[in-house]
Amino acid sequence: MNIVICPCIYKKCKIIPFENLDGVITAINQSKAGTELQVRYFLNGEYKKEWFFDFDIELANEEAK
């Protein structure tokens, strides 16, 4: 079996269930339940970190500099 994990760590993303709130992926976990991404985001005046399934996260388009 060949498993390819995209280099997603520290990439900017949008959290779809939180109305496309901006975040940064900080960790990846693969289990029987599926792929989970830990995302750090800023909400209500404080930084938070939570796990989301991959279908709840969309990578942000980063423009070339």
PDB file of N, CA and C in Angstrom:
ATOM      1  N   MET A   1       0.846  -1.178   0.000  1.00  0.00           N
ATOM      2  CA  MET A   1       0.000   0.000   0.000  1.00  0.00           C
ATOM      3  C   MET A   1       0.888   1.237   0.000  1.00  0.00           C
ATOM      4  N   ASN A   2       0.526   2.201  -0.811  1.00  0.00           N
ATOM      5  CA  ASN A   2       1.257   3.455  -0.893  1.00  0.00           C
ATOM      6  C   ASN A   2       0.343   4.577  -0.420  1.00  0.00           C
ATOM      7  N   ILE A   3       0.683   5.188   0.712  1.00  0.00           N
ATOM      8  CA  ILE A   3      -0.122   6.266   1.265  1.00  0.00           C
ATOM      9  C   ILE A   3       0.608   7.582   1.045  1.00  0.00           C
ATOM     10  N   VAL A   4      -0.065   8.512   0.425  1.00  0.00           N
ATOM     11  CA  VAL A   4       0.517   9.818   0.160  1.00  0.00           C
ATOM     12  C   VAL A   4      -0.252  10.856   0.974  1.00  0.00           C
ATOM     13  N   ILE A   5       0.452  11.563   1.843  1.00  0.00           N
ATOM     14  CA  ILE A   5      -0.151  12.626   2.640  1.00  0.00           C
ATOM     15  C   ILE A   5       0.387  13.947   2.126  1.00  0.00           C
ATOM     16  N   CYS A   6      -0.533  14.821   1.743  1.00  0.00           N
ATOM     17  CA  CYS A   6      -0.096  16.112   1.217  1.00  0.00           C
ATOM     18  C   CYS A   6       0.592  16.914   2.323  1.00  0.00           C
ATOM     19  N   PRO A   7       1.533  17.743   1.960  1.00  0.00           N
ATOM     20  CA  PRO A   7       2.218  18.566   2.971  1.00  0.00           C
ATOM     21  C   PRO A   7       1.309  19.706   3.438  1.00  0.00           C
ATOM     22  N   CYS A   8       0.361  19.372   4.298  1.00  0.00           N
ATOM     23  CA  CYS A   8      -0.662  20.330   4.723  1.00  0.00           C
ATOM     24  C   CYS A   8      -0.323  21.071   6.010  1.00  0.00           C
ATOM     25  N   ILE A   9       0.660  20.595   6.746  1.00  0.00           N
ATOM     26  CA  ILE A   9       0.967  21.204   8.037  1.00  0.00           C
ATOM     27  C   ILE A   9       1.358  22.672   7.834  1.00  0.00           C
ATOM     28  N   TYR A  10       0.802  23.539   8.645  1.00  0.00           N
ATOM     29  CA  TYR A  10       1.021  24.988   8.647  1.00  0.00           C
ATOM     30  C   TYR A  10       0.486  25.689   7.398  1.00  0.00           C
ATOM     31  N   LYS A  11      -0.441  25.033   6.695  1.00  0.00           N
ATOM     32  CA  LYS A  11      -1.106  25.670   5.552  1.00  0.00           C
ATOM     33  C   LYS A  11      -2.354  26.389   6.039  1.00  0.00           C
ATOM     34  N   LYS A  12      -2.661  27.501   5.406  1.00  0.00           N
ATOM     35  CA  LYS A  12      -3.875  28.243   5.724  1.00  0.00           C
ATOM     36  C   LYS A  12      -5.082  27.499   5.168  1.00  0.00           C
ATOM     37  N   CYS A  13      -6.202  27.590   5.900  1.00  0.00           N
ATOM     38  CA  CYS A  13      -7.398  26.880   5.478  1.00  0.00           C
ATOM     39  C   CYS A  13      -8.646  27.653   5.882  1.00  0.00           C
ATOM     40  N   LYS A  14      -9.788  27.154   5.426  1.00  0.00           N
ATOM     41  CA  LYS A  14     -11.100  27.668   5.791  1.00  0.00           C
ATOM     42  C   LYS A  14     -11.842  26.549   6.509  1.00  0.00           C
ATOM     43  N   ILE A  15     -12.518  26.881   7.618  1.00  0.00           N
ATOM     44  CA  ILE A  15     -13.309  25.909   8.367  1.00  0.00           C
ATOM     45  C   ILE A  15     -14.753  26.065   7.894  1.00  0.00           C
ATOM     46  N   ILE A  16     -15.221  25.134   7.085  1.00  0.00           N
ATOM     47  CA  ILE A  16     -16.525  25.238   6.436  1.00  0.00           C
ATOM     48  C   ILE A  16     -17.686  25.332   7.440  1.00  0.00           C
ATOM     49  N   PRO A  17     -17.751  24.464   8.489  1.00  0.00           N
ATOM     50  CA  PRO A  17     -18.882  24.577   9.415  1.00  0.00           C
ATOM     51  C   PRO A  17     -18.912  25.892  10.204  1.00  0.00           C
ATOM     52  N   PHE A  18     -17.796  26.592  10.276  1.00  0.00           N
ATOM     53  CA  PHE A  18     -17.732  27.878  10.982  1.00  0.00           C
ATOM     54  C   PHE A  18     -17.813  29.034   9.994  1.00  0.00           C
ATOM     55  N   GLU A  19     -18.618  28.867   8.938  1.00  0.00           N
ATOM     56  CA  GLU A  19     -18.836  29.892   7.911  1.00  0.00           C
ATOM     57  C   GLU A  19     -17.528  30.373   7.290  1.00  0.00           C
ATOM     58  N   ASN A  20     -16.675  29.414   6.914  1.00  0.00           N
ATOM     59  CA  ASN A  20     -15.395  29.671   6.246  1.00  0.00           C
ATOM     60  C   ASN A  20     -14.440  30.525   7.079  1.00  0.00           C
ATOM     61  N   LEU A  21     -14.414  30.275   8.371  1.00  0.00           N
ATOM     62  CA  LEU A  21     -13.487  30.951   9.281  1.00  0.00           C
ATOM     63  C   LEU A  21     -12.055  30.582   8.912  1.00  0.00           C
ATOM     64  N   ASP A  22     -11.142  31.557   8.921  1.00  0.00           N
ATOM     65  CA  ASP A  22      -9.736  31.304   8.606  1.00  0.00           C
ATOM     66  C   ASP A  22      -9.069  30.515   9.720  1.00  0.00           C
ATOM     67  N   GLY A  23      -8.164  29.617   9.342  1.00  0.00           N
ATOM     68  CA  GLY A  23      -7.407  28.839  10.309  1.00  0.00           C
ATOM     69  C   GLY A  23      -6.097  28.365   9.713  1.00  0.00           C
ATOM     70  N   VAL A  24      -5.309  27.666  10.527  1.00  0.00           N
ATOM     71  CA  VAL A  24      -4.040  27.089  10.091  1.00  0.00           C
ATOM     72  C   VAL A  24      -4.002  25.640  10.570  1.00  0.00           C
ATOM     73  N   ILE A  25      -3.694  24.715   9.665  1.00  0.00           N
ATOM     74  CA  ILE A  25      -3.604  23.295  10.011  1.00  0.00           C
ATOM     75  C   ILE A  25      -2.334  23.064  10.812  1.00  0.00           C
ATOM     76  N   THR A  26      -2.454  22.432  11.983  1.00  0.00           N
ATOM     77  CA  THR A  26      -1.294  22.222  12.851  1.00  0.00           C
ATOM     78  C   THR A  26      -0.946  20.753  13.037  1.00  0.00           C
ATOM     79  N   ALA A  27      -1.857  19.815  12.693  1.00  0.00           N
ATOM     80  CA  ALA A  27      -1.566  18.389  12.855  1.00  0.00           C
ATOM     81  C   ALA A  27      -2.528  17.572  12.005  1.00  0.00           C
ATOM     82  N   ILE A  28      -2.128  16.333  11.693  1.00  0.00           N
ATOM     83  CA  ILE A  28      -2.956  15.397  10.929  1.00  0.00           C
ATOM     84  C   ILE A  28      -3.014  14.086  11.699  1.00  0.00           C
ATOM     85  N   ASN A  29      -4.217  13.483  11.770  1.00  0.00           N
ATOM     86  CA  ASN A  29      -4.392  12.190  12.414  1.00  0.00           C
ATOM     87  C   ASN A  29      -5.190  11.293  11.480  1.00  0.00           C
ATOM     88  N   GLN A  30      -4.677  10.094  11.236  1.00  0.00           N
ATOM     89  CA  GLN A  30      -5.375   9.121  10.401  1.00  0.00           C
ATOM     90  C   GLN A  30      -5.805   7.969  11.288  1.00  0.00           C
ATOM     91  N   SER A  31      -7.107   7.688  11.331  1.00  0.00           N
ATOM     92  CA  SER A  31      -7.622   6.595  12.157  1.00  0.00           C
ATOM     93  C   SER A  31      -8.699   5.840  11.384  1.00  0.00           C
ATOM     94  N   LYS A  32      -9.321   4.884  12.030  1.00  0.00           N
ATOM     95  CA  LYS A  32     -10.407   4.134  11.395  1.00  0.00           C
ATOM     96  C   LYS A  32     -11.587   5.032  11.068  1.00  0.00           C
ATOM     97  N   ALA A  33     -11.754   6.094  11.829  1.00  0.00           N
ATOM     98  CA  ALA A  33     -12.863   7.028  11.599  1.00  0.00           C
ATOM     99  C   ALA A  33     -12.628   7.905  10.376  1.00  0.00           C
ATOM    100  N   GLY A  34     -11.378   8.062   9.951  1.00  0.00           N
ATOM    101  CA  GLY A  34     -11.048   8.891   8.799  1.00  0.00           C
ATOM    102  C   GLY A  34      -9.894   9.818   9.095  1.00  0.00           C
ATOM    103  N   THR A  35      -9.662  10.753   8.197  1.00  0.00           N
ATOM    104  CA  THR A  35      -8.581  11.721   8.351  1.00  0.00           C
ATOM    105  C   THR A  35      -9.093  12.921   9.124  1.00  0.00           C
ATOM    106  N   GLU A  36      -8.360  13.279  10.192  1.00  0.00           N
ATOM    107  CA  GLU A  36      -8.714  14.450  10.986  1.00  0.00           C
ATOM    108  C   GLU A  36      -7.574  15.456  10.921  1.00  0.00           C
ATOM    109  N   LEU A  37      -7.938  16.717  10.891  1.00  0.00           N
ATOM    110  CA  LEU A  37      -6.963  17.799  10.849  1.00  0.00           C
ATOM    111  C   LEU A  37      -7.164  18.672  12.082  1.00  0.00           C
ATOM    112  N   GLN A  38      -6.068  18.949  12.790  1.00  0.00           N
ATOM    113  CA  GLN A  38      -6.154  19.872  13.911  1.00  0.00           C
ATOM    114  C   GLN A  38      -5.919  21.270  13.356  1.00  0.00           C
ATOM    115  N   VAL A  39      -6.831  22.176  13.664  1.00  0.00           N
ATOM    116  CA  VAL A  39      -6.772  23.530  13.111  1.00  0.00           C
ATOM    117  C   VAL A  39      -6.756  24.544  14.249  1.00  0.00           C
ATOM    118  N   ARG A  40      -5.860  25.507  14.128  1.00  0.00           N
ATOM    119  CA  ARG A  40      -5.793  26.627  15.073  1.00  0.00           C
ATOM    120  C   ARG A  40      -6.486  27.812  14.426  1.00  0.00           C
ATOM    121  N   TYR A  41      -7.375  28.456  15.179  1.00  0.00           N
ATOM    122  CA  TYR A  41      -8.133  29.572  14.645  1.00  0.00           C
ATOM    123  C   TYR A  41      -8.405  30.590  15.748  1.00  0.00           C
ATOM    124  N   PHE A  42      -8.857  31.774  15.364  1.00  0.00           N
ATOM    125  CA  PHE A  42      -9.130  32.865  16.285  1.00  0.00           C
ATOM    126  C   PHE A  42     -10.629  33.135  16.268  1.00  0.00           C
ATOM    127  N   LEU A  43     -11.281  33.022  17.438  1.00  0.00           N
ATOM    128  CA  LEU A  43     -12.718  33.214  17.523  1.00  0.00           C
ATOM    129  C   LEU A  43     -13.084  33.828  18.864  1.00  0.00           C
ATOM    130  N   ASN A  44     -13.923  34.833  18.834  1.00  0.00           N
ATOM    131  CA  ASN A  44     -14.385  35.518  20.046  1.00  0.00           C
ATOM    132  C   ASN A  44     -13.239  36.017  20.926  1.00  0.00           C
ATOM    133  N   GLY A  45     -12.228  36.580  20.303  1.00  0.00           N
ATOM    134  CA  GLY A  45     -11.135  37.200  21.046  1.00  0.00           C
ATOM    135  C   GLY A  45     -10.091  36.253  21.597  1.00  0.00           C
ATOM    136  N   GLU A  46     -10.112  34.977  21.197  1.00  0.00           N
ATOM    137  CA  GLU A  46      -9.092  34.055  21.698  1.00  0.00           C
ATOM    138  C   GLU A  46      -8.741  32.996  20.646  1.00  0.00           C
ATOM    139  N   TYR A  47      -7.505  32.486  20.746  1.00  0.00           N
ATOM    140  CA  TYR A  47      -7.063  31.412  19.877  1.00  0.00           C
ATOM    141  C   TYR A  47      -7.589  30.093  20.399  1.00  0.00           C
ATOM    142  N   LYS A  48      -8.011  29.221  19.471  1.00  0.00           N
ATOM    143  CA  LYS A  48      -8.516  27.902  19.824  1.00  0.00           C
ATOM    144  C   LYS A  48      -7.910  26.870  18.884  1.00  0.00           C
ATOM    145  N   LYS A  49      -7.879  25.602  19.331  1.00  0.00           N
ATOM    146  CA  LYS A  49      -7.408  24.485  18.516  1.00  0.00           C
ATOM    147  C   LYS A  49      -8.424  23.359  18.637  1.00  0.00           C
ATOM    148  N   GLU A  50      -8.869  22.828  17.493  1.00  0.00           N
ATOM    149  CA  GLU A  50      -9.824  21.730  17.499  1.00  0.00           C
ATOM    150  C   GLU A  50      -9.541  20.801  16.330  1.00  0.00           C
ATOM    151  N   TRP A  51     -10.041  19.555  16.450  1.00  0.00           N
ATOM    152  CA  TRP A  51      -9.919  18.563  15.393  1.00  0.00           C
ATOM    153  C   TRP A  51     -11.162  18.607  14.516  1.00  0.00           C
ATOM    154  N   PHE A  52     -10.951  18.567  13.187  1.00  0.00           N
ATOM    155  CA  PHE A  52     -12.034  18.538  12.212  1.00  0.00           C
ATOM    156  C   PHE A  52     -11.749  17.425  11.210  1.00  0.00           C
ATOM    157  N   PHE A  53     -12.806  16.811  10.680  1.00  0.00           N
ATOM    158  CA  PHE A  53     -12.606  15.843   9.606  1.00  0.00           C
ATOM    159  C   PHE A  53     -12.211  16.583   8.339  1.00  0.00           C
ATOM    160  N   ASP A  54     -11.525  15.882   7.446  1.00  0.00           N
ATOM    161  CA  ASP A  54     -10.985  16.523   6.248  1.00  0.00           C
ATOM    162  C   ASP A  54     -12.075  17.157   5.374  1.00  0.00           C
ATOM    163  N   PHE A  55     -13.295  16.613   5.398  1.00  0.00           N
ATOM    164  CA  PHE A  55     -14.356  17.188   4.567  1.00  0.00           C
ATOM    165  C   PHE A  55     -14.911  18.494   5.137  1.00  0.00           C
ATOM    166  N   ASP A  56     -14.516  18.858   6.366  1.00  0.00           N
ATOM    167  CA  ASP A  56     -14.925  20.125   6.969  1.00  0.00           C
ATOM    168  C   ASP A  56     -13.914  21.247   6.725  1.00  0.00           C
ATOM    169  N   ILE A  57     -12.796  20.918   6.087  1.00  0.00           N
ATOM    170  CA  ILE A  57     -11.699  21.875   5.888  1.00  0.00           C
ATOM    171  C   ILE A  57     -11.419  22.041   4.405  1.00  0.00           C
ATOM    172  N   GLU A  58     -11.160  23.276   4.017  1.00  0.00           N
ATOM    173  CA  GLU A  58     -10.780  23.576   2.634  1.00  0.00           C
ATOM    174  C   GLU A  58      -9.476  24.361   2.666  1.00  0.00           C
ATOM    175  N   LEU A  59      -8.484  23.905   1.917  1.00  0.00           N
ATOM    176  CA  LEU A  59      -7.225  24.649   1.866  1.00  0.00           C
ATOM    177  C   LEU A  59      -7.455  25.992   1.197  1.00  0.00           C
ATOM    178  N   ALA A  60      -6.840  27.026   1.757  1.00  0.00           N
ATOM    179  CA  ALA A  60      -6.956  28.373   1.195  1.00  0.00           C
ATOM    180  C   ALA A  60      -6.020  28.499   0.003  1.00  0.00           C
ATOM    181  N   ASN A  61      -6.453  29.247  -0.983  1.00  0.00           N
ATOM    182  CA  ASN A  61      -5.599  29.516  -2.134  1.00  0.00           C
ATOM    183  C   ASN A  61      -4.534  30.516  -1.736  1.00  0.00           C
ATOM    184  N   GLU A  62      -3.279  30.139  -1.914  1.00  0.00           N
ATOM    185  CA  GLU A  62      -2.176  31.042  -1.594  1.00  0.00           C
ATOM    186  C   GLU A  62      -1.620  31.603  -2.890  1.00  0.00           C
ATOM    187  N   GLU A  63      -1.593  32.915  -2.982  1.00  0.00           N
ATOM    188  CA  GLU A  63      -1.096  33.562  -4.189  1.00  0.00           C
ATOM    189  C   GLU A  63       0.421  33.529  -4.214  1.00  0.00           C
ATOM    190  N   ALA A  64       0.976  33.359  -5.405  1.00  0.00           N
ATOM    191  CA  ALA A  64       2.433  33.379  -5.568  1.00  0.00           C
ATOM    192  C   ALA A  64       2.952  34.781  -5.328  1.00  0.00           C
ATOM    193  N   LYS A  65       4.087  34.847  -4.647  1.00  0.00           N
ATOM    194  CA  LYS A  65       4.667  36.166  -4.349  1.00  0.00           C
ATOM    195  C   LYS A  65       5.775  36.494  -5.303  1.00  0.00           C
TER     196      LYS A  65
END
